[in-house]
PDB file of C-alpha atoms and ligand atoms in Angstrom:
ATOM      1  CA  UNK D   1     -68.406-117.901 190.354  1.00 94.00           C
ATOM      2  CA  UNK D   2     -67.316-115.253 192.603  1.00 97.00           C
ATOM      3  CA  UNK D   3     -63.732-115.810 194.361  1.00 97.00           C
ATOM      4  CA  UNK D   4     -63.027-113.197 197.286  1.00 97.00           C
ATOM      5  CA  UNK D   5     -58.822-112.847 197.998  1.00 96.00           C
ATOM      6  CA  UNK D   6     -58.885-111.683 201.658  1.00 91.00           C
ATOM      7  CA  UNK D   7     -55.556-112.052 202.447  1.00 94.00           C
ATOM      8  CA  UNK D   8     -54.315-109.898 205.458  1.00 96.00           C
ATOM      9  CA  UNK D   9     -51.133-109.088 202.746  1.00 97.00           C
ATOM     10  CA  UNK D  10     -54.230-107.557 199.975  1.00 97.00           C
ATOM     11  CA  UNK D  11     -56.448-106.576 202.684  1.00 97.00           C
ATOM     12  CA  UNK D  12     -53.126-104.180 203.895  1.00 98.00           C
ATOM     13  CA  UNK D  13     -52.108-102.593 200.919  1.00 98.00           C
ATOM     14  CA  UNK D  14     -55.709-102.027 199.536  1.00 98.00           C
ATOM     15  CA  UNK D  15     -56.450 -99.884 202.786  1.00 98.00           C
ATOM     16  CA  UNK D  16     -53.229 -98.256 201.489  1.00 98.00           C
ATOM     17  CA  UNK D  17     -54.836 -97.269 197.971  1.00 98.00           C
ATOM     18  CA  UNK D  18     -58.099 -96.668 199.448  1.00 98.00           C
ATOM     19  CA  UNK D  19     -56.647 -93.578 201.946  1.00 98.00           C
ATOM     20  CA  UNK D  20     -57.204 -90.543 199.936  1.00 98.00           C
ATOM     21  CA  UNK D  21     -54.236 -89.154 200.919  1.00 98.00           C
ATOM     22  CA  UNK D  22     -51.973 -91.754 199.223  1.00 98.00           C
ATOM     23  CA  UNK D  23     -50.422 -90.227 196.484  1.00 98.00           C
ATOM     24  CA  UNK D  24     -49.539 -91.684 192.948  1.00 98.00           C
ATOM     25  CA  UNK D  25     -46.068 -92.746 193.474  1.00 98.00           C
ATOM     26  CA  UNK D  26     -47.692 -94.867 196.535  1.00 98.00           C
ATOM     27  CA  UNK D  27     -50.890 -95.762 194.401  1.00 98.00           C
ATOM     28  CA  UNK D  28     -48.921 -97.034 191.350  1.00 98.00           C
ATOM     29  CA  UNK D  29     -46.897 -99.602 193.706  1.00 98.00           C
ATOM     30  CA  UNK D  30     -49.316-100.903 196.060  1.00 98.00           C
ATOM     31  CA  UNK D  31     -51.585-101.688 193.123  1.00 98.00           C
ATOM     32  CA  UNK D  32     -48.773-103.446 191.757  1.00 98.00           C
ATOM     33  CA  UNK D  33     -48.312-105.520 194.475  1.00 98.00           C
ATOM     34  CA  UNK D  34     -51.501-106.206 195.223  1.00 98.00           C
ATOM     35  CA  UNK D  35     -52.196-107.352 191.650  1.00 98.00           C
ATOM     36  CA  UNK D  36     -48.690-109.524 192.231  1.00 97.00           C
ATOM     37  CA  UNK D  37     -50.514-111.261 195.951  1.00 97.00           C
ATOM     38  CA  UNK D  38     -53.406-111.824 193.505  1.00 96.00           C
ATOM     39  CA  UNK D  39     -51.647-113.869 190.511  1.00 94.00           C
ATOM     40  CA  UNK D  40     -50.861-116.901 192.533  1.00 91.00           C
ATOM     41  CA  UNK D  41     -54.430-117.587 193.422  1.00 92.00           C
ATOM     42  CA  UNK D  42     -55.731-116.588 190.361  1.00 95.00           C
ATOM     43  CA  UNK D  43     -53.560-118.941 188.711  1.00 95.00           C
ATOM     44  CA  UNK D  44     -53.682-121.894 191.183  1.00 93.00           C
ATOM     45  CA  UNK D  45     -56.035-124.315 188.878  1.00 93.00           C
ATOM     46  CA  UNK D  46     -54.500-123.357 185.591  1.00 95.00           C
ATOM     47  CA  UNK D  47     -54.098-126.245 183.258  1.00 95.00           C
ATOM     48  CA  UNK D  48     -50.941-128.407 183.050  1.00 97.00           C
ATOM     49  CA  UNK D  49     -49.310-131.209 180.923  1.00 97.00           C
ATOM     50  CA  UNK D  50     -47.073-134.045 182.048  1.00 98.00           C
ATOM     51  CA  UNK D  51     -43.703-134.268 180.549  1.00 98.00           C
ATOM     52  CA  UNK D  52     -40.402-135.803 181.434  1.00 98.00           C
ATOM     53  CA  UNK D  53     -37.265-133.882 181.658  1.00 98.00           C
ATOM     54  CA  UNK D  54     -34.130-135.023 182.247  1.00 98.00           C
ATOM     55  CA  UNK D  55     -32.080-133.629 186.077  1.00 98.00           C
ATOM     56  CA  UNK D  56     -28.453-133.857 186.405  1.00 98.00           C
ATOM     57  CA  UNK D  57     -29.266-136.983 188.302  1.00 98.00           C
ATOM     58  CA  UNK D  58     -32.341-138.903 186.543  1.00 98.00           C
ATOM     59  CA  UNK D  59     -35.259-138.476 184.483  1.00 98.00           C
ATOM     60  CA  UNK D  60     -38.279-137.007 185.934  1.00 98.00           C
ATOM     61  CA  UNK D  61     -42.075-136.920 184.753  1.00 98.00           C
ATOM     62  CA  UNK D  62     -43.345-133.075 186.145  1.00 98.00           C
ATOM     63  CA  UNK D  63     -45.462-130.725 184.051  1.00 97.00           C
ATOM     64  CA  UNK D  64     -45.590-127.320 182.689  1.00 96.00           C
ATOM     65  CA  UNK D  65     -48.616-124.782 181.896  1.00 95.00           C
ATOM     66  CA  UNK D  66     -50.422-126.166 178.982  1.00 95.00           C
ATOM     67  CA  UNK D  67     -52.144-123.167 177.480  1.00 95.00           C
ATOM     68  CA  UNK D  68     -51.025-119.817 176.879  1.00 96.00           C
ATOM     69  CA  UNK D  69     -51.574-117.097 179.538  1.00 98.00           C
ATOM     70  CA  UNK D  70     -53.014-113.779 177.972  1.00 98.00           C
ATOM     71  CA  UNK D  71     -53.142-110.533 180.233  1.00 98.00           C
ATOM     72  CA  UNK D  72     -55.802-108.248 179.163  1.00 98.00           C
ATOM     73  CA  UNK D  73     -55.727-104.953 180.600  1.00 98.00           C
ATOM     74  CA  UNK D  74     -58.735-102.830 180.103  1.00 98.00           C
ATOM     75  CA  UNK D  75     -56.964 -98.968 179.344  1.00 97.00           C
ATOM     76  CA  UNK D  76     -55.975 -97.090 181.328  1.00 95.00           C
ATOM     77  CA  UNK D  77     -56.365 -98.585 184.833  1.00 98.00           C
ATOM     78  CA  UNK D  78     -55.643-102.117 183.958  1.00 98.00           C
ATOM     79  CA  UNK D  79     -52.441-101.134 182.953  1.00 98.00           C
ATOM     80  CA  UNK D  80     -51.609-100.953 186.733  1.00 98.00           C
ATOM     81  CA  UNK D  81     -52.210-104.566 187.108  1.00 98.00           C
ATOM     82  CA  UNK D  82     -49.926-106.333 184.868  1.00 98.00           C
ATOM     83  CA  UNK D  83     -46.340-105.587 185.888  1.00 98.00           C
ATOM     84  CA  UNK D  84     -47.602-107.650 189.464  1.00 97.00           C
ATOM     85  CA  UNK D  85     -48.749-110.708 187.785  1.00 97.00           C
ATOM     86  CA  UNK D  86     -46.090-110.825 184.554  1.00 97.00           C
ATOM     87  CA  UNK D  87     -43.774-110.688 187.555  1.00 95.00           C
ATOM     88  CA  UNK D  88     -45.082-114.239 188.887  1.00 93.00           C
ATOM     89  CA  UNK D  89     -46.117-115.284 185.115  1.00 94.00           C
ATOM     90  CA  UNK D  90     -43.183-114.383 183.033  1.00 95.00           C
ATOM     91  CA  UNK D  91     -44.738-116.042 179.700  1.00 95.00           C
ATOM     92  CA  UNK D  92     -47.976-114.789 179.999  1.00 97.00           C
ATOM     93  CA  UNK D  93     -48.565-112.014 176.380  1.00 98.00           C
ATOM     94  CA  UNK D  94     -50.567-109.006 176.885  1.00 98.00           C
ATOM     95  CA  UNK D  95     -53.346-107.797 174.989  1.00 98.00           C
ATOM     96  CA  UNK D  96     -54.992-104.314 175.389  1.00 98.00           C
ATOM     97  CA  UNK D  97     -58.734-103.321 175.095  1.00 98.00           C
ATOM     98  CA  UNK D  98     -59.420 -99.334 175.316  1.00 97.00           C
ATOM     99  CA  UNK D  99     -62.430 -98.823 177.098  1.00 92.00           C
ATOM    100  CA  UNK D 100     -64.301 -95.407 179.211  1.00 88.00           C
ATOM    101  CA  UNK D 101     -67.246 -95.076 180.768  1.00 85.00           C
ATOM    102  CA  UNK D 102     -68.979 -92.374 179.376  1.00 88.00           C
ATOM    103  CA  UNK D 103     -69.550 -89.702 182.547  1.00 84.00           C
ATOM    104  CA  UNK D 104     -73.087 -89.134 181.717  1.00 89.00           C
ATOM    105  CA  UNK D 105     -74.629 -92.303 180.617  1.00 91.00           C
ATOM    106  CA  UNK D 106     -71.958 -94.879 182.164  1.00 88.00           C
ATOM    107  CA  UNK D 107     -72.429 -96.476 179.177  1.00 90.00           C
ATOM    108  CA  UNK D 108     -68.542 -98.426 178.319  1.00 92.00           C
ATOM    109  CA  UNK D 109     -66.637 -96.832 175.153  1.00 92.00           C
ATOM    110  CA  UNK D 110     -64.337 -98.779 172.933  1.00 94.00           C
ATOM    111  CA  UNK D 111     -61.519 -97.053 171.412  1.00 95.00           C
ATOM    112  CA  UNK D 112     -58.460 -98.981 171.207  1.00 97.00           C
ATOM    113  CA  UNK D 113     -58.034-103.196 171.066  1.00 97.00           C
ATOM    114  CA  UNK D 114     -54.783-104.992 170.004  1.00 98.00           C
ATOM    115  CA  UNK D 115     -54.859-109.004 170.907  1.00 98.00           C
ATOM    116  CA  UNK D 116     -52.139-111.598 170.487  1.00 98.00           C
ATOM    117  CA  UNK D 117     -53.506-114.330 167.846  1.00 97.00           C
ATOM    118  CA  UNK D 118     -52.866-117.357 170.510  1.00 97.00           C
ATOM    119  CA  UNK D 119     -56.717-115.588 172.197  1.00 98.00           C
ATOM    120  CA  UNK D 120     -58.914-118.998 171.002  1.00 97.00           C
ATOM    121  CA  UNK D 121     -56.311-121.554 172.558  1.00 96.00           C
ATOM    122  CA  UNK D 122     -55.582-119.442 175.674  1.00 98.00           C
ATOM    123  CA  UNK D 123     -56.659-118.658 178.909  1.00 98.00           C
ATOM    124  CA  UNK D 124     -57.361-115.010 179.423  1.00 98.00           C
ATOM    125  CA  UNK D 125     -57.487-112.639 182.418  1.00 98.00           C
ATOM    126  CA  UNK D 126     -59.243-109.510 182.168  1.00 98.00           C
ATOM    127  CA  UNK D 127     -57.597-107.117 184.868  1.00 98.00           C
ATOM    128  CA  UNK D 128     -59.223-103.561 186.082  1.00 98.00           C
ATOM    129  CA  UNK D 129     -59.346-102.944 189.085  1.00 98.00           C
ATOM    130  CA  UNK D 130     -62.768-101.603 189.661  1.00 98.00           C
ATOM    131  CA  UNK D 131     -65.652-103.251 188.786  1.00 98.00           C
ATOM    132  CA  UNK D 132     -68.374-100.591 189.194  1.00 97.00           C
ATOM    133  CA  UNK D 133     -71.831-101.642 186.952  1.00 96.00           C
ATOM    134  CA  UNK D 134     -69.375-104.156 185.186  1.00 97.00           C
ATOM    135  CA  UNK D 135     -70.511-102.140 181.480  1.00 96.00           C
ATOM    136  CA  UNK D 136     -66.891-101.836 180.715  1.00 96.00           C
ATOM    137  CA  UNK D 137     -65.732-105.409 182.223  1.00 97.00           C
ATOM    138  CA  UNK D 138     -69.055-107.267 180.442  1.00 97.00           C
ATOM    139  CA  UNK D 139     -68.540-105.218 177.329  1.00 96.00           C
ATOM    140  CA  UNK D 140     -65.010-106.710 177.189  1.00 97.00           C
ATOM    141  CA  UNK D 141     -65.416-110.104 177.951  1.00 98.00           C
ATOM    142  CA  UNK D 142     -68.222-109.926 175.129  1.00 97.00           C
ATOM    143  CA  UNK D 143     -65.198-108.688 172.421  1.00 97.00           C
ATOM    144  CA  UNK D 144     -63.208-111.010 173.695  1.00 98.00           C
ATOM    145  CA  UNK D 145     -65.665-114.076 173.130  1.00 98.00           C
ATOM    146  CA  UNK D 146     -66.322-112.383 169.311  1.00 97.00           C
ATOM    147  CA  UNK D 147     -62.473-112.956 168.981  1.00 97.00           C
ATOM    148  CA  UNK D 148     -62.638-116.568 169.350  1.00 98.00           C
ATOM    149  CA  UNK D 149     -61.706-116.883 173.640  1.00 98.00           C
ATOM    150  CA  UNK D 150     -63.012-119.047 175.073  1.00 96.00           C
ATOM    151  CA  UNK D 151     -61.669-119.308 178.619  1.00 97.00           C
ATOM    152  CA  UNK D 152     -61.864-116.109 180.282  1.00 98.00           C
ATOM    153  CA  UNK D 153     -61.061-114.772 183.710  1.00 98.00           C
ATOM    154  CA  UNK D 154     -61.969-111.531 185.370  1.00 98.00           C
ATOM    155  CA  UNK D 155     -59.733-110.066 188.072  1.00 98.00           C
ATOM    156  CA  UNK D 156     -60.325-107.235 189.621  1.00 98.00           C
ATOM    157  CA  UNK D 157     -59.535-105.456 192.988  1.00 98.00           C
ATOM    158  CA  UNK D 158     -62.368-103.323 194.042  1.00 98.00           C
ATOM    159  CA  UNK D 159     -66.082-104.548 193.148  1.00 98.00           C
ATOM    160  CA  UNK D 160     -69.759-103.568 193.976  1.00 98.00           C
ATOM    161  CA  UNK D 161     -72.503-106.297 194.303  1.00 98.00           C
ATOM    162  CA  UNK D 162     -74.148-104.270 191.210  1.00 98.00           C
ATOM    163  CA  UNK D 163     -71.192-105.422 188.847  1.00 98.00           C
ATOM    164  CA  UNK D 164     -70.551-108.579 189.847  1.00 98.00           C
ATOM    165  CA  UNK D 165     -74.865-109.398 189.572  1.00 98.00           C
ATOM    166  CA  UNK D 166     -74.125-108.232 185.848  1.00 98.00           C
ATOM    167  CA  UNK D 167     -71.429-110.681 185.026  1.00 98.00           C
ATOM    168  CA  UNK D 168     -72.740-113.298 186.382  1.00 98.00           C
ATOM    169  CA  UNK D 169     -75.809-112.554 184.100  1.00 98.00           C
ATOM    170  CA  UNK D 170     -74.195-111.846 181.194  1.00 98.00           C
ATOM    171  CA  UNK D 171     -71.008-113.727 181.598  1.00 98.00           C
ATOM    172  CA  UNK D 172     -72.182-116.995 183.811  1.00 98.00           C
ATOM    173  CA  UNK D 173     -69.240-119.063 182.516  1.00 98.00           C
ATOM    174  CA  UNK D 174     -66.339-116.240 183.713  1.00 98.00           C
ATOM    175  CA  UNK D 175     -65.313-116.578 186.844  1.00 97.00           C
ATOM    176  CA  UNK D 176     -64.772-113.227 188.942  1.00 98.00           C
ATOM    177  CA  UNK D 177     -61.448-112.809 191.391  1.00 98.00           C
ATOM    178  CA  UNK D 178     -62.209-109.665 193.708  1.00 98.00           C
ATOM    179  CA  UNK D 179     -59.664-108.458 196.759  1.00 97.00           C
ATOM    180  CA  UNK D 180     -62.671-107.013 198.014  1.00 98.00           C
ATOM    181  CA  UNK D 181     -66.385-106.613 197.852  1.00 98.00           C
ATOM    182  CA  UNK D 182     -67.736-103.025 199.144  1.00 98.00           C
ATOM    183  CA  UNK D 183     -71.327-102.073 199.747  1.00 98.00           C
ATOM    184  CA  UNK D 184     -72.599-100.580 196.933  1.00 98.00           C
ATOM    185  CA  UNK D 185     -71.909 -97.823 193.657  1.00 98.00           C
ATOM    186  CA  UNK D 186     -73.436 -93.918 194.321  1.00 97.00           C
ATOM    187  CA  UNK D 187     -75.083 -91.478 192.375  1.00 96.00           C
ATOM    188  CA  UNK D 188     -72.564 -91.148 189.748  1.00 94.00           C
ATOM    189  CA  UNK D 189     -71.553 -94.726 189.474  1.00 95.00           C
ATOM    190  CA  UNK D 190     -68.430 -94.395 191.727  1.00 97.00           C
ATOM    191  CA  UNK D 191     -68.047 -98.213 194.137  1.00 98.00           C
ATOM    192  CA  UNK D 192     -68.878 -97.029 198.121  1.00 98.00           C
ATOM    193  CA  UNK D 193     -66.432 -96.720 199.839  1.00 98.00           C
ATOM    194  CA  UNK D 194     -64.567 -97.461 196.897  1.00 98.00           C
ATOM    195  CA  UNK D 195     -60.610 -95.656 195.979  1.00 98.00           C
ATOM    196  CA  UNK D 196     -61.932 -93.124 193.801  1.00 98.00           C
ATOM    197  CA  UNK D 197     -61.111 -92.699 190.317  1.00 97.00           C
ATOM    198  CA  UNK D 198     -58.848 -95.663 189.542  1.00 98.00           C
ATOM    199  CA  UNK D 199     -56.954 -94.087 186.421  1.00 97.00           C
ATOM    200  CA  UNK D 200     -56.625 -90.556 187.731  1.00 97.00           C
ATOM    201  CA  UNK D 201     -55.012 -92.100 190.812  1.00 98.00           C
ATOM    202  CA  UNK D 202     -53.023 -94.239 188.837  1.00 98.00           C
ATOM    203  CA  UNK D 203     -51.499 -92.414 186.538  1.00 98.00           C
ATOM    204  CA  UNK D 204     -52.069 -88.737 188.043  1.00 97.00           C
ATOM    205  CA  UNK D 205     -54.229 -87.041 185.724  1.00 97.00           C
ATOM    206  CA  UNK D 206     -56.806 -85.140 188.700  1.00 88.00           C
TER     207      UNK D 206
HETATM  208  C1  PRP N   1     -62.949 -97.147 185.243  1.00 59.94           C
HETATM  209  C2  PRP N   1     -62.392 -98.467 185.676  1.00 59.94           C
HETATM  210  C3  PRP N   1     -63.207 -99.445 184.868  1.00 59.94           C
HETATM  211  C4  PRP N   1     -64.556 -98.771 184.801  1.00 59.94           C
HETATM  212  C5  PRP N   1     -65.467 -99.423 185.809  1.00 59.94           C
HETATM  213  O1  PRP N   1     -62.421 -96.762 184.025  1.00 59.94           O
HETATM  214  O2  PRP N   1     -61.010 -98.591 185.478  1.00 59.94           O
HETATM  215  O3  PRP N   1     -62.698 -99.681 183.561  1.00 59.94           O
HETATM  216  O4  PRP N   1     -64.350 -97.387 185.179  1.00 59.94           O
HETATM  217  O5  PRP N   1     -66.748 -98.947 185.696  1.00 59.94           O
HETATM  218  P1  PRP N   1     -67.961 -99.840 185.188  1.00 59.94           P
HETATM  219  O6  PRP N   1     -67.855-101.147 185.884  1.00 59.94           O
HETATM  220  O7  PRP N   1     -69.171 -99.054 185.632  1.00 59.94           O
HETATM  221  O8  PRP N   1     -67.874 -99.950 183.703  1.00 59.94           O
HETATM  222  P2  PRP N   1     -62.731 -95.339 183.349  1.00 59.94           P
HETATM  223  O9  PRP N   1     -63.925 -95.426 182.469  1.00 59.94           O
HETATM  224  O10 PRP N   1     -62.792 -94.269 184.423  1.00 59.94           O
HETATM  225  O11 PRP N   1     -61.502 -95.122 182.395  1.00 59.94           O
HETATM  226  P3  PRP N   1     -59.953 -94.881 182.766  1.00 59.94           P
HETATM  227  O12 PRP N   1     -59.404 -96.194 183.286  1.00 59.94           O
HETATM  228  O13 PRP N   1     -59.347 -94.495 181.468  1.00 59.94           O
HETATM  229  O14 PRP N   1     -59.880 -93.800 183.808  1.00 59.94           O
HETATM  230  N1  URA N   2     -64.382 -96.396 188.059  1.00 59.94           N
HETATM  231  C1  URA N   2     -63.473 -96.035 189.003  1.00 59.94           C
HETATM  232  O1  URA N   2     -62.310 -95.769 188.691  1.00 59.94           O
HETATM  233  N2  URA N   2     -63.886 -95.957 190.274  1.00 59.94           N
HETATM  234  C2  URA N   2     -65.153 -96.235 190.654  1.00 59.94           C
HETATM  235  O2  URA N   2     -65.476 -96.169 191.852  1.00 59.94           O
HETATM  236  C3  URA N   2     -66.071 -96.605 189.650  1.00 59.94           C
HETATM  237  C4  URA N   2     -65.649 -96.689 188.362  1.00 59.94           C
END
């Protein structure tokens, strides 16, 4: 199922990182924060057990997150993502799962995965924040379900109908969190109208 976050808070800062002047400094933070808006609706029906504490004053039956929370950023723009919602989810562990698109074919690459071993008994967000054909986001969520998860979450920021049609046929059990929904992916596989290049911008590197 597809969840859109319009919030006038998101819908702000995103026309912030879609500007092309905005620089990295700017990019870096307003990703952050927008990632941050994100994590309390992406967390709102998380699971939760009953237990009674003790207050200064009484006893009290309340309840606490039941499962572990596991980040998974997809490398490198994912990486933007997580410092926003470990902010509002303190607990949660990361995992990391290296992944390009190959410029040519679009095709995702993996290079690099390193998971926490709680992954089976957890419930796991996959964060980019583009979701172009969804090759790198599908081929992700498929690792992750070889690795024993079995309740997985996608959250991105930026997505193109094209990419959100391919998990929902691959992945029909994942729900999707977008900020926003644009028109369609170009030529060359870049979302329209899109930020650009999510990594370069993050991190610099064009
Ligand atoms: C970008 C983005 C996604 C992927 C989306 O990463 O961060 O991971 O492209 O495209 P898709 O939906 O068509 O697979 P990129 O491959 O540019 O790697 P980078 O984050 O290292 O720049
Ligand atoms: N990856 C990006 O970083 N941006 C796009 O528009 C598409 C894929």
């Amino acid at each position: 199922m597809l969840h859109l976050l319009e919030h006038p808070l998101i819908t702000h800062k995103l026309t912030q990182i879609r500007r092309k002047e905005t620089g990295t400094k700017d990019f870096r933070q307003a990703l952050d924060e927008i990632a941050g808006l994100m994590a309390y609706e992406i967390s709102r029906d998380l699971p939760v057990t009953e237990i009674e504490i003790e207050t200064p004053v009484s006893t009290c039956k309340t309840h606490e997150l039941a499962k572990y929370i596991v980040l998974v950023p997809i490398l490198r723009a994912g990486l933007g993502m997580v410092d926003g919602i470990t902010h509002l989810i303190p607990t949660a562990k990361v995992g990391h799962v290296g992944m390009y698109r190959d410029h040519d074919t679009l095709e995702p690459k993996e290079y690099y995965a390193k998971l926490p071993p709680c992954i089976p008994d957890a419930v796991v967000m996959v964060l980019d924040p583009m979701l172009a054909t969804g090759g790198s986001a599908s081929a992700t969520i498929t690792y992750l379900k070889e690795q024993g998860a079995g309740q997985i979450r996608l959250v991105c920021i930026v997505g193109a109908p094209e990419g959100v049609e391919r998990i929902e046929r691959d992945h029909p059990d994942v729900d999707i969190y977008l900020s926003a929904l644009d028109e369609r992916l170009n030529e060359v596989g870049y979302i329209v109208p899109g930020l650009g290049d999510a990594g370069d911008r993050l991190f610099g590197t064009k």
